[in-house]
């Protein structure tokens, strides 16, 4: 596994490999209507990766904050995950929450992780084997050990300290309307606008028909921003879609990348922080 993304055909070819684990990391979009239709089937042998509960910090009101290494380790072991495993993660929306899990594992020191390009829709389009979501598989306890990499995460204090630096650039994955403050935030308690030194790269711009765009197109998109040799900080509403554009930047060959884990869910409620519209 040498790339951060794999195709449905690649996964099908390797689906019975004893070291492979498939994770279903589906969550509902925060902007989705209540009746959003998510499939009630999964890829054969997939294990549900519960971003919202088992793998998030449930002691804070800020959604989707990364769990501590200790909590992450325990949840991985419950899913039967060990350090020797190769992991493919997907979601049922194409590419939405799966890159978040890719980033989480990278942050916890696990490199053998890739996103399924196009997710479950791409898998089903090729008529590859699925099973009912209700099928509960059993697996042996894992012994995953986290090796936390703080370079892939940044917090509000670090952003405040460096917000005027020419050495960083913040890329915001929210919609242009939310970035500019002309659309309300889906979380009503949050202010509108964006951080200084931020540019808008809506996550949908790096996707096409639920898949990540070709590397050549990703490079062309990112070349519109002056980002050479800068540390890139990715943010969004709650840390989910920021990971999509981080994945795009990784595929395009950029380094020095980190996620602002609190994202606008935190920044938009902080007192005294700079906000632009």
PDB file of C-alpha atoms in Angstrom:
ATOM      1  CA  UNK A   1       0.000   0.000   0.000  1.00  0.00           C
ATOM      2  CA  UNK A   2       2.027   2.927  -1.336  1.00  0.00           C
ATOM      3  CA  UNK A   3      -0.642   5.549  -2.045  1.00  0.00           C
ATOM      4  CA  UNK A   4      -3.196   7.241   0.228  1.00  0.00           C
ATOM      5  CA  UNK A   5      -6.035   6.243  -2.088  1.00  0.00           C
ATOM      6  CA  UNK A   6      -7.029   2.952  -3.748  1.00  0.00           C
ATOM      7  CA  UNK A   7      -9.599   1.975  -6.343  1.00  0.00           C
ATOM      8  CA  UNK A   8     -12.534  -0.390  -5.942  1.00  0.00           C
ATOM      9  CA  UNK A   9     -10.842  -2.889  -8.253  1.00  0.00           C
ATOM     10  CA  UNK A  10      -7.660  -2.802  -6.146  1.00  0.00           C
ATOM     11  CA  UNK A  11      -9.639  -3.436  -2.984  1.00  0.00           C
ATOM     12  CA  UNK A  12     -11.565  -6.302  -4.564  1.00  0.00           C
ATOM     13  CA  UNK A  13      -8.299  -7.882  -5.720  1.00  0.00           C
ATOM     14  CA  UNK A  14      -6.934  -7.794  -2.144  1.00  0.00           C
ATOM     15  CA  UNK A  15     -10.164  -8.222  -0.174  1.00  0.00           C
ATOM     16  CA  UNK A  16      -9.246 -11.640   1.247  1.00  0.00           C
ATOM     17  CA  UNK A  17      -5.704 -10.722   2.272  1.00  0.00           C
ATOM     18  CA  UNK A  18      -5.281 -11.750   5.924  1.00  0.00           C
ATOM     19  CA  UNK A  19      -3.629  -8.441   6.876  1.00  0.00           C
ATOM     20  CA  UNK A  20      -6.318  -6.238   5.312  1.00  0.00           C
ATOM     21  CA  UNK A  21      -9.018  -4.523   7.371  1.00  0.00           C
ATOM     22  CA  UNK A  22     -11.853  -2.556   5.756  1.00  0.00           C
ATOM     23  CA  UNK A  23     -13.476   0.234   7.753  1.00  0.00           C
ATOM     24  CA  UNK A  24     -16.852   1.867   7.110  1.00  0.00           C
ATOM     25  CA  UNK A  25     -16.519   5.409   8.497  1.00  0.00           C
ATOM     26  CA  UNK A  26     -19.855   6.813   7.348  1.00  0.00           C
ATOM     27  CA  UNK A  27     -21.324   9.834   9.107  1.00  0.00           C
ATOM     28  CA  UNK A  28     -24.135  12.127   8.039  1.00  0.00           C
ATOM     29  CA  UNK A  29     -23.238  15.511   6.569  1.00  0.00           C
ATOM     30  CA  UNK A  30     -23.833  18.326   9.050  1.00  0.00           C
ATOM     31  CA  UNK A  31     -25.651  20.234   6.277  1.00  0.00           C
ATOM     32  CA  UNK A  32     -27.788  17.233   5.267  1.00  0.00           C
ATOM     33  CA  UNK A  33     -31.502  16.974   5.803  1.00  0.00           C
ATOM     34  CA  UNK A  34     -32.790  14.547   8.399  1.00  0.00           C
ATOM     35  CA  UNK A  35     -34.019  12.117   5.760  1.00  0.00           C
ATOM     36  CA  UNK A  36     -30.658  11.815   4.014  1.00  0.00           C
ATOM     37  CA  UNK A  37     -30.660   8.377   2.424  1.00  0.00           C
ATOM     38  CA  UNK A  38     -27.640   6.315   3.436  1.00  0.00           C
ATOM     39  CA  UNK A  39     -27.351   2.757   2.199  1.00  0.00           C
ATOM     40  CA  UNK A  40     -28.066  -0.001   4.702  1.00  0.00           C
ATOM     41  CA  UNK A  41     -25.438  -2.289   3.230  1.00  0.00           C
ATOM     42  CA  UNK A  42     -21.691  -2.424   3.542  1.00  0.00           C
ATOM     43  CA  UNK A  43     -18.671  -3.820   1.753  1.00  0.00           C
ATOM     44  CA  UNK A  44     -18.113  -7.466   2.569  1.00  0.00           C
ATOM     45  CA  UNK A  45     -16.355  -7.882   5.949  1.00  0.00           C
ATOM     46  CA  UNK A  46     -16.263  -4.122   6.674  1.00  0.00           C
ATOM     47  CA  UNK A  47     -16.073  -3.012  10.303  1.00  0.00           C
ATOM     48  CA  UNK A  48     -17.858   0.127  11.459  1.00  0.00           C
ATOM     49  CA  UNK A  49     -15.469   2.887  12.545  1.00  0.00           C
ATOM     50  CA  UNK A  50     -17.509   5.125  14.858  1.00  0.00           C
ATOM     51  CA  UNK A  51     -15.980   8.583  14.360  1.00  0.00           C
ATOM     52  CA  UNK A  52     -18.564  10.386  16.447  1.00  0.00           C
ATOM     53  CA  UNK A  53     -18.345   8.266  19.577  1.00  0.00           C
ATOM     54  CA  UNK A  54     -15.567   5.698  19.948  1.00  0.00           C
ATOM     55  CA  UNK A  55     -12.908   7.723  18.129  1.00  0.00           C
ATOM     56  CA  UNK A  56     -13.716  11.296  19.199  1.00  0.00           C
ATOM     57  CA  UNK A  57     -13.101  13.195  22.409  1.00  0.00           C
ATOM     58  CA  UNK A  58     -16.487  12.933  24.079  1.00  0.00           C
ATOM     59  CA  UNK A  59     -15.437  15.165  27.000  1.00  0.00           C
ATOM     60  CA  UNK A  60     -15.772  18.335  24.896  1.00  0.00           C
ATOM     61  CA  UNK A  61     -18.763  20.019  23.256  1.00  0.00           C
ATOM     62  CA  UNK A  62     -16.723  20.635  20.084  1.00  0.00           C
ATOM     63  CA  UNK A  63     -17.733  17.909  17.611  1.00  0.00           C
ATOM     64  CA  UNK A  64     -15.337  15.331  16.176  1.00  0.00           C
ATOM     65  CA  UNK A  65     -12.283  16.345  18.202  1.00  0.00           C
ATOM     66  CA  UNK A  66      -9.561  13.706  17.969  1.00  0.00           C
ATOM     67  CA  UNK A  67      -9.526  11.234  20.856  1.00  0.00           C
ATOM     68  CA  UNK A  68      -6.418  10.833  22.979  1.00  0.00           C
ATOM     69  CA  UNK A  69      -3.872   8.213  21.877  1.00  0.00           C
ATOM     70  CA  UNK A  70      -4.942   5.997  24.786  1.00  0.00           C
ATOM     71  CA  UNK A  71      -8.632   6.142  23.813  1.00  0.00           C
ATOM     72  CA  UNK A  72      -7.757   5.665  20.133  1.00  0.00           C
ATOM     73  CA  UNK A  73      -5.640   2.605  20.941  1.00  0.00           C
ATOM     74  CA  UNK A  74      -8.410   1.002  22.971  1.00  0.00           C
ATOM     75  CA  UNK A  75     -11.050   1.601  20.288  1.00  0.00           C
ATOM     76  CA  UNK A  76      -8.747   0.183  17.596  1.00  0.00           C
ATOM     77  CA  UNK A  77      -8.081  -2.930  19.641  1.00  0.00           C
ATOM     78  CA  UNK A  78     -11.824  -3.455  20.107  1.00  0.00           C
ATOM     79  CA  UNK A  79     -12.148  -3.444  16.308  1.00  0.00           C
ATOM     80  CA  UNK A  80      -9.403  -6.060  16.055  1.00  0.00           C
ATOM     81  CA  UNK A  81      -6.825  -3.640  14.647  1.00  0.00           C
ATOM     82  CA  UNK A  82      -3.092  -4.160  15.167  1.00  0.00           C
ATOM     83  CA  UNK A  83      -0.098  -2.270  13.813  1.00  0.00           C
ATOM     84  CA  UNK A  84       0.674  -4.839  11.121  1.00  0.00           C
ATOM     85  CA  UNK A  85      -2.720  -4.381   9.468  1.00  0.00           C
ATOM     86  CA  UNK A  86      -3.252  -2.605   6.180  1.00  0.00           C
ATOM     87  CA  UNK A  87      -6.409  -0.504   6.348  1.00  0.00           C
ATOM     88  CA  UNK A  88      -8.785   0.717   3.657  1.00  0.00           C
ATOM     89  CA  UNK A  89     -11.441   3.150   4.824  1.00  0.00           C
ATOM     90  CA  UNK A  90     -14.561   4.190   2.928  1.00  0.00           C
ATOM     91  CA  UNK A  91     -17.846   5.962   3.466  1.00  0.00           C
ATOM     92  CA  UNK A  92     -21.244   5.675   1.816  1.00  0.00           C
ATOM     93  CA  UNK A  93     -21.250   9.192   0.374  1.00  0.00           C
ATOM     94  CA  UNK A  94     -18.307   8.680  -1.988  1.00  0.00           C
ATOM     95  CA  UNK A  95     -15.560  10.656  -0.316  1.00  0.00           C
ATOM     96  CA  UNK A  96     -16.692  12.558   2.743  1.00  0.00           C
ATOM     97  CA  UNK A  97     -15.708  11.250   6.180  1.00  0.00           C
ATOM     98  CA  UNK A  98     -13.215   8.597   5.087  1.00  0.00           C
ATOM     99  CA  UNK A  99     -10.269  11.035   4.687  1.00  0.00           C
ATOM    100  CA  UNK A 100     -10.805  12.042   8.315  1.00  0.00           C
ATOM    101  CA  UNK A 101     -10.018   8.462   9.360  1.00  0.00           C
ATOM    102  CA  UNK A 102      -6.986   8.398   7.048  1.00  0.00           C
ATOM    103  CA  UNK A 103      -5.676  11.510   8.839  1.00  0.00           C
ATOM    104  CA  UNK A 104      -6.492  10.084  12.283  1.00  0.00           C
ATOM    105  CA  UNK A 105      -4.466   6.951  11.683  1.00  0.00           C
ATOM    106  CA  UNK A 106      -1.572   8.958  10.221  1.00  0.00           C
ATOM    107  CA  UNK A 107      -1.658  11.167  13.310  1.00  0.00           C
ATOM    108  CA  UNK A 108      -1.500   8.064  15.485  1.00  0.00           C
ATOM    109  CA  UNK A 109       1.573   6.865  13.586  1.00  0.00           C
ATOM    110  CA  UNK A 110      -0.047   4.269  11.323  1.00  0.00           C
ATOM    111  CA  UNK A 111       1.065   4.704   7.718  1.00  0.00           C
ATOM    112  CA  UNK A 112      -0.584   1.695   6.050  1.00  0.00           C
ATOM    113  CA  UNK A 113      -3.970   3.379   5.546  1.00  0.00           C
ATOM    114  CA  UNK A 114      -5.745   4.386   2.340  1.00  0.00           C
ATOM    115  CA  UNK A 115      -9.091   5.839   1.301  1.00  0.00           C
ATOM    116  CA  UNK A 116     -11.343   3.944  -1.109  1.00  0.00           C
ATOM    117  CA  UNK A 117     -11.835   6.289  -4.045  1.00  0.00           C
ATOM    118  CA  UNK A 118     -15.544   6.803  -4.574  1.00  0.00           C
ATOM    119  CA  UNK A 119     -16.485   4.854  -1.461  1.00  0.00           C
ATOM    120  CA  UNK A 120     -19.458   2.507  -1.417  1.00  0.00           C
ATOM    121  CA  UNK A 121     -21.105   4.061  -4.524  1.00  0.00           C
ATOM    122  CA  UNK A 122     -18.012   3.237  -6.613  1.00  0.00           C
ATOM    123  CA  UNK A 123     -17.921  -0.280  -5.155  1.00  0.00           C
ATOM    124  CA  UNK A 124     -21.576  -0.895  -5.988  1.00  0.00           C
ATOM    125  CA  UNK A 125     -21.201   0.609  -9.456  1.00  0.00           C
ATOM    126  CA  UNK A 126     -18.799  -2.234 -10.247  1.00  0.00           C
ATOM    127  CA  UNK A 127     -21.241  -4.793  -8.790  1.00  0.00           C
ATOM    128  CA  UNK A 128     -18.763  -5.903  -6.139  1.00  0.00           C
ATOM    129  CA  UNK A 129     -19.886  -7.930  -3.088  1.00  0.00           C
ATOM    130  CA  UNK A 130     -21.800  -6.257  -0.275  1.00  0.00           C
ATOM    131  CA  UNK A 131     -23.614  -7.580   2.764  1.00  0.00           C
ATOM    132  CA  UNK A 132     -26.352  -6.235   5.027  1.00  0.00           C
ATOM    133  CA  UNK A 133     -25.249  -3.609   7.505  1.00  0.00           C
ATOM    134  CA  UNK A 134     -26.818  -5.753  10.205  1.00  0.00           C
ATOM    135  CA  UNK A 135     -24.226  -8.509   9.637  1.00  0.00           C
ATOM    136  CA  UNK A 136     -22.079  -8.361  12.762  1.00  0.00           C
ATOM    137  CA  UNK A 137     -18.671  -9.944  12.298  1.00  0.00           C
ATOM    138  CA  UNK A 138     -16.531 -11.099  15.196  1.00  0.00           C
ATOM    139  CA  UNK A 139     -12.775 -10.629  15.346  1.00  0.00           C
ATOM    140  CA  UNK A 140      -9.940 -11.183  17.754  1.00  0.00           C
ATOM    141  CA  UNK A 141      -8.841  -8.348  20.031  1.00  0.00           C
ATOM    142  CA  UNK A 142      -6.120  -6.257  18.413  1.00  0.00           C
ATOM    143  CA  UNK A 143      -2.979  -4.869  20.010  1.00  0.00           C
ATOM    144  CA  UNK A 144      -2.682  -1.507  18.227  1.00  0.00           C
ATOM    145  CA  UNK A 145      -0.145   0.896  19.752  1.00  0.00           C
ATOM    146  CA  UNK A 146      -0.391   4.596  18.870  1.00  0.00           C
ATOM    147  CA  UNK A 147       2.674   6.692  18.065  1.00  0.00           C
ATOM    148  CA  UNK A 148       1.221  10.187  18.171  1.00  0.00           C
ATOM    149  CA  UNK A 149       2.551  12.711  15.644  1.00  0.00           C
ATOM    150  CA  UNK A 150       1.777  16.255  16.892  1.00  0.00           C
ATOM    151  CA  UNK A 151       2.979  17.792  13.626  1.00  0.00           C
ATOM    152  CA  UNK A 152      -0.260  16.762  11.907  1.00  0.00           C
ATOM    153  CA  UNK A 153      -2.479  18.634  14.390  1.00  0.00           C
ATOM    154  CA  UNK A 154      -2.683  22.310  15.293  1.00  0.00           C
ATOM    155  CA  UNK A 155      -4.776  24.076  17.919  1.00  0.00           C
ATOM    156  CA  UNK A 156      -6.313  27.536  18.267  1.00  0.00           C
ATOM    157  CA  UNK A 157      -3.481  28.921  20.419  1.00  0.00           C
ATOM    158  CA  UNK A 158      -0.887  27.915  17.819  1.00  0.00           C
ATOM    159  CA  UNK A 159      -2.922  29.531  15.055  1.00  0.00           C
ATOM    160  CA  UNK A 160      -3.306  32.755  17.049  1.00  0.00           C
ATOM    161  CA  UNK A 161       0.448  32.844  17.648  1.00  0.00           C
ATOM    162  CA  UNK A 162       1.247  32.397  13.951  1.00  0.00           C
ATOM    163  CA  UNK A 163      -1.760  33.920  12.200  1.00  0.00           C
ATOM    164  CA  UNK A 164       0.177  36.835  10.667  1.00  0.00           C
ATOM    165  CA  UNK A 165       3.143  34.698   9.621  1.00  0.00           C
ATOM    166  CA  UNK A 166       4.044  34.534   5.938  1.00  0.00           C
ATOM    167  CA  UNK A 167       5.208  30.976   6.522  1.00  0.00           C
ATOM    168  CA  UNK A 168       1.706  29.537   6.919  1.00  0.00           C
ATOM    169  CA  UNK A 169      -1.449  29.447   4.863  1.00  0.00           C
ATOM    170  CA  UNK A 170      -4.860  28.356   6.111  1.00  0.00           C
ATOM    171  CA  UNK A 171      -7.091  26.545   3.604  1.00  0.00           C
ATOM    172  CA  UNK A 172     -10.771  26.515   4.564  1.00  0.00           C
ATOM    173  CA  UNK A 173     -12.873  23.701   3.065  1.00  0.00           C
ATOM    174  CA  UNK A 174     -16.290  25.217   3.828  1.00  0.00           C
ATOM    175  CA  UNK A 175     -18.579  26.580   1.124  1.00  0.00           C
ATOM    176  CA  UNK A 176     -17.799  30.063  -0.254  1.00  0.00           C
ATOM    177  CA  UNK A 177     -20.928  31.446   1.410  1.00  0.00           C
ATOM    178  CA  UNK A 178     -19.938  30.218   4.849  1.00  0.00           C
ATOM    179  CA  UNK A 179     -16.352  31.379   4.321  1.00  0.00           C
ATOM    180  CA  UNK A 180     -17.507  34.886   3.381  1.00  0.00           C
ATOM    181  CA  UNK A 181     -20.177  35.023   6.060  1.00  0.00           C
ATOM    182  CA  UNK A 182     -23.004  35.448   3.555  1.00  0.00           C
ATOM    183  CA  UNK A 183     -24.571  32.101   4.544  1.00  0.00           C
ATOM    184  CA  UNK A 184     -25.464  31.134   8.115  1.00  0.00           C
ATOM    185  CA  UNK A 185     -23.485  28.428   9.848  1.00  0.00           C
ATOM    186  CA  UNK A 186     -25.384  25.140  10.285  1.00  0.00           C
ATOM    187  CA  UNK A 187     -24.530  25.378  13.987  1.00  0.00           C
ATOM    188  CA  UNK A 188     -26.552  28.418  15.033  1.00  0.00           C
ATOM    189  CA  UNK A 189     -24.300  29.384  17.955  1.00  0.00           C
ATOM    190  CA  UNK A 190     -21.306  30.148  15.715  1.00  0.00           C
ATOM    191  CA  UNK A 191     -20.213  33.494  14.302  1.00  0.00           C
ATOM    192  CA  UNK A 192     -19.866  33.869  10.546  1.00  0.00           C
ATOM    193  CA  UNK A 193     -16.768  34.543   8.481  1.00  0.00           C
ATOM    194  CA  UNK A 194     -13.245  33.157   8.368  1.00  0.00           C
ATOM    195  CA  UNK A 195      -9.821  33.436   9.956  1.00  0.00           C
ATOM    196  CA  UNK A 196      -7.287  35.989   8.719  1.00  0.00           C
ATOM    197  CA  UNK A 197      -4.638  34.524   6.403  1.00  0.00           C
ATOM    198  CA  UNK A 198      -7.186  31.957   5.197  1.00  0.00           C
ATOM    199  CA  UNK A 199      -8.191  31.154   1.634  1.00  0.00           C
ATOM    200  CA  UNK A 200     -11.248  29.245   0.532  1.00  0.00           C
ATOM    201  CA  UNK A 201     -10.933  25.848  -1.135  1.00  0.00           C
ATOM    202  CA  UNK A 202     -14.351  24.232  -0.972  1.00  0.00           C
ATOM    203  CA  UNK A 203     -13.869  20.494  -0.622  1.00  0.00           C
ATOM    204  CA  UNK A 204     -16.183  19.795  -3.557  1.00  0.00           C
ATOM    205  CA  UNK A 205     -13.647  21.438  -5.896  1.00  0.00           C
ATOM    206  CA  UNK A 206     -11.223  18.538  -5.450  1.00  0.00           C
ATOM    207  CA  UNK A 207     -13.928  15.914  -6.089  1.00  0.00           C
ATOM    208  CA  UNK A 208     -15.753  14.774  -9.192  1.00  0.00           C
ATOM    209  CA  UNK A 209     -18.662  12.333  -9.114  1.00  0.00           C
ATOM    210  CA  UNK A 210     -17.763  11.283  -5.582  1.00  0.00           C
ATOM    211  CA  UNK A 211     -14.125  10.546  -6.408  1.00  0.00           C
ATOM    212  CA  UNK A 212     -10.939  12.534  -5.936  1.00  0.00           C
ATOM    213  CA  UNK A 213      -9.848  14.360  -9.076  1.00  0.00           C
ATOM    214  CA  UNK A 214      -6.724  13.214 -10.984  1.00  0.00           C
ATOM    215  CA  UNK A 215      -3.401  14.364  -9.532  1.00  0.00           C
ATOM    216  CA  UNK A 216      -2.762  16.672 -12.491  1.00  0.00           C
ATOM    217  CA  UNK A 217      -6.016  18.516 -11.793  1.00  0.00           C
ATOM    218  CA  UNK A 218      -5.327  18.688  -8.058  1.00  0.00           C
ATOM    219  CA  UNK A 219      -1.943  20.259  -8.766  1.00  0.00           C
ATOM    220  CA  UNK A 220      -3.571  22.804 -11.065  1.00  0.00           C
ATOM    221  CA  UNK A 221      -6.168  23.701  -8.420  1.00  0.00           C
ATOM    222  CA  UNK A 222      -3.569  24.152  -5.684  1.00  0.00           C
ATOM    223  CA  UNK A 223      -1.198  26.124  -7.891  1.00  0.00           C
ATOM    224  CA  UNK A 224      -3.714  28.978  -7.803  1.00  0.00           C
ATOM    225  CA  UNK A 225      -2.641  29.593  -4.209  1.00  0.00           C
ATOM    226  CA  UNK A 226       0.792  30.863  -3.184  1.00  0.00           C
ATOM    227  CA  UNK A 227       1.697  27.882  -1.034  1.00  0.00           C
ATOM    228  CA  UNK A 228       5.192  26.772  -2.066  1.00  0.00           C
ATOM    229  CA  UNK A 229       7.360  26.103   1.022  1.00  0.00           C
ATOM    230  CA  UNK A 230       4.557  27.144   3.404  1.00  0.00           C
ATOM    231  CA  UNK A 231       3.074  25.155   6.225  1.00  0.00           C
ATOM    232  CA  UNK A 232      -0.493  24.412   5.200  1.00  0.00           C
ATOM    233  CA  UNK A 233      -3.230  24.340   7.823  1.00  0.00           C
ATOM    234  CA  UNK A 234      -6.565  22.818   6.816  1.00  0.00           C
ATOM    235  CA  UNK A 235      -9.827  23.768   8.485  1.00  0.00           C
ATOM    236  CA  UNK A 236     -13.566  23.443   7.881  1.00  0.00           C
ATOM    237  CA  UNK A 237     -16.697  23.304  10.016  1.00  0.00           C
ATOM    238  CA  UNK A 238     -15.811  20.440  12.345  1.00  0.00           C
ATOM    239  CA  UNK A 239     -12.616  18.850  11.045  1.00  0.00           C
ATOM    240  CA  UNK A 240     -14.198  16.437   8.546  1.00  0.00           C
ATOM    241  CA  UNK A 241     -13.967  18.045   5.099  1.00  0.00           C
ATOM    242  CA  UNK A 242     -10.638  19.705   5.976  1.00  0.00           C
ATOM    243  CA  UNK A 243      -9.195  16.204   5.682  1.00  0.00           C
ATOM    244  CA  UNK A 244     -10.517  15.908   2.108  1.00  0.00           C
ATOM    245  CA  UNK A 245      -8.467  18.867   0.919  1.00  0.00           C
ATOM    246  CA  UNK A 246      -5.508  17.679   2.992  1.00  0.00           C
ATOM    247  CA  UNK A 247      -5.731  14.365   1.126  1.00  0.00           C
ATOM    248  CA  UNK A 248      -5.809  16.295  -2.156  1.00  0.00           C
ATOM    249  CA  UNK A 249      -2.713  18.281  -1.163  1.00  0.00           C
ATOM    250  CA  UNK A 250      -0.924  15.071  -0.180  1.00  0.00           C
ATOM    251  CA  UNK A 251      -1.698  13.503  -3.559  1.00  0.00           C
ATOM    252  CA  UNK A 252      -0.450  16.682  -5.243  1.00  0.00           C
ATOM    253  CA  UNK A 253       2.897  16.301  -3.493  1.00  0.00           C
ATOM    254  CA  UNK A 254       2.723  18.908  -0.739  1.00  0.00           C
ATOM    255  CA  UNK A 255       4.308  18.430   2.680  1.00  0.00           C
ATOM    256  CA  UNK A 256       4.145  20.257   6.036  1.00  0.00           C
ATOM    257  CA  UNK A 257       0.401  19.735   6.397  1.00  0.00           C
ATOM    258  CA  UNK A 258      -1.743  19.855   9.530  1.00  0.00           C
ATOM    259  CA  UNK A 259      -5.409  19.903  10.531  1.00  0.00           C
ATOM    260  CA  UNK A 260      -6.923  22.520  12.813  1.00  0.00           C
ATOM    261  CA  UNK A 261      -8.898  19.969  14.772  1.00  0.00           C
ATOM    262  CA  UNK A 262     -11.352  22.380  16.403  1.00  0.00           C
ATOM    263  CA  UNK A 263     -11.999  24.104  13.066  1.00  0.00           C
ATOM    264  CA  UNK A 264     -14.857  26.644  12.874  1.00  0.00           C
ATOM    265  CA  UNK A 265     -16.849  24.802  15.543  1.00  0.00           C
ATOM    266  CA  UNK A 266     -14.225  26.070  17.964  1.00  0.00           C
ATOM    267  CA  UNK A 267     -13.002  29.306  16.339  1.00  0.00           C
ATOM    268  CA  UNK A 268     -16.524  30.552  15.676  1.00  0.00           C
ATOM    269  CA  UNK A 269     -17.385  30.508  19.363  1.00  0.00           C
ATOM    270  CA  UNK A 270     -14.121  31.802  20.848  1.00  0.00           C
ATOM    271  CA  UNK A 271     -14.092  35.289  22.313  1.00  0.00           C
ATOM    272  CA  UNK A 272     -11.525  37.830  21.141  1.00  0.00           C
ATOM    273  CA  UNK A 273     -10.182  35.942  18.133  1.00  0.00           C
ATOM    274  CA  UNK A 274      -9.931  37.742  14.776  1.00  0.00           C
ATOM    275  CA  UNK A 275     -12.649  37.004  12.222  1.00  0.00           C
ATOM    276  CA  UNK A 276     -13.012  38.412   8.722  1.00  0.00           C
ATOM    277  CA  UNK A 277     -16.026  38.445   6.418  1.00  0.00           C
TER     278      UNK A 277
END
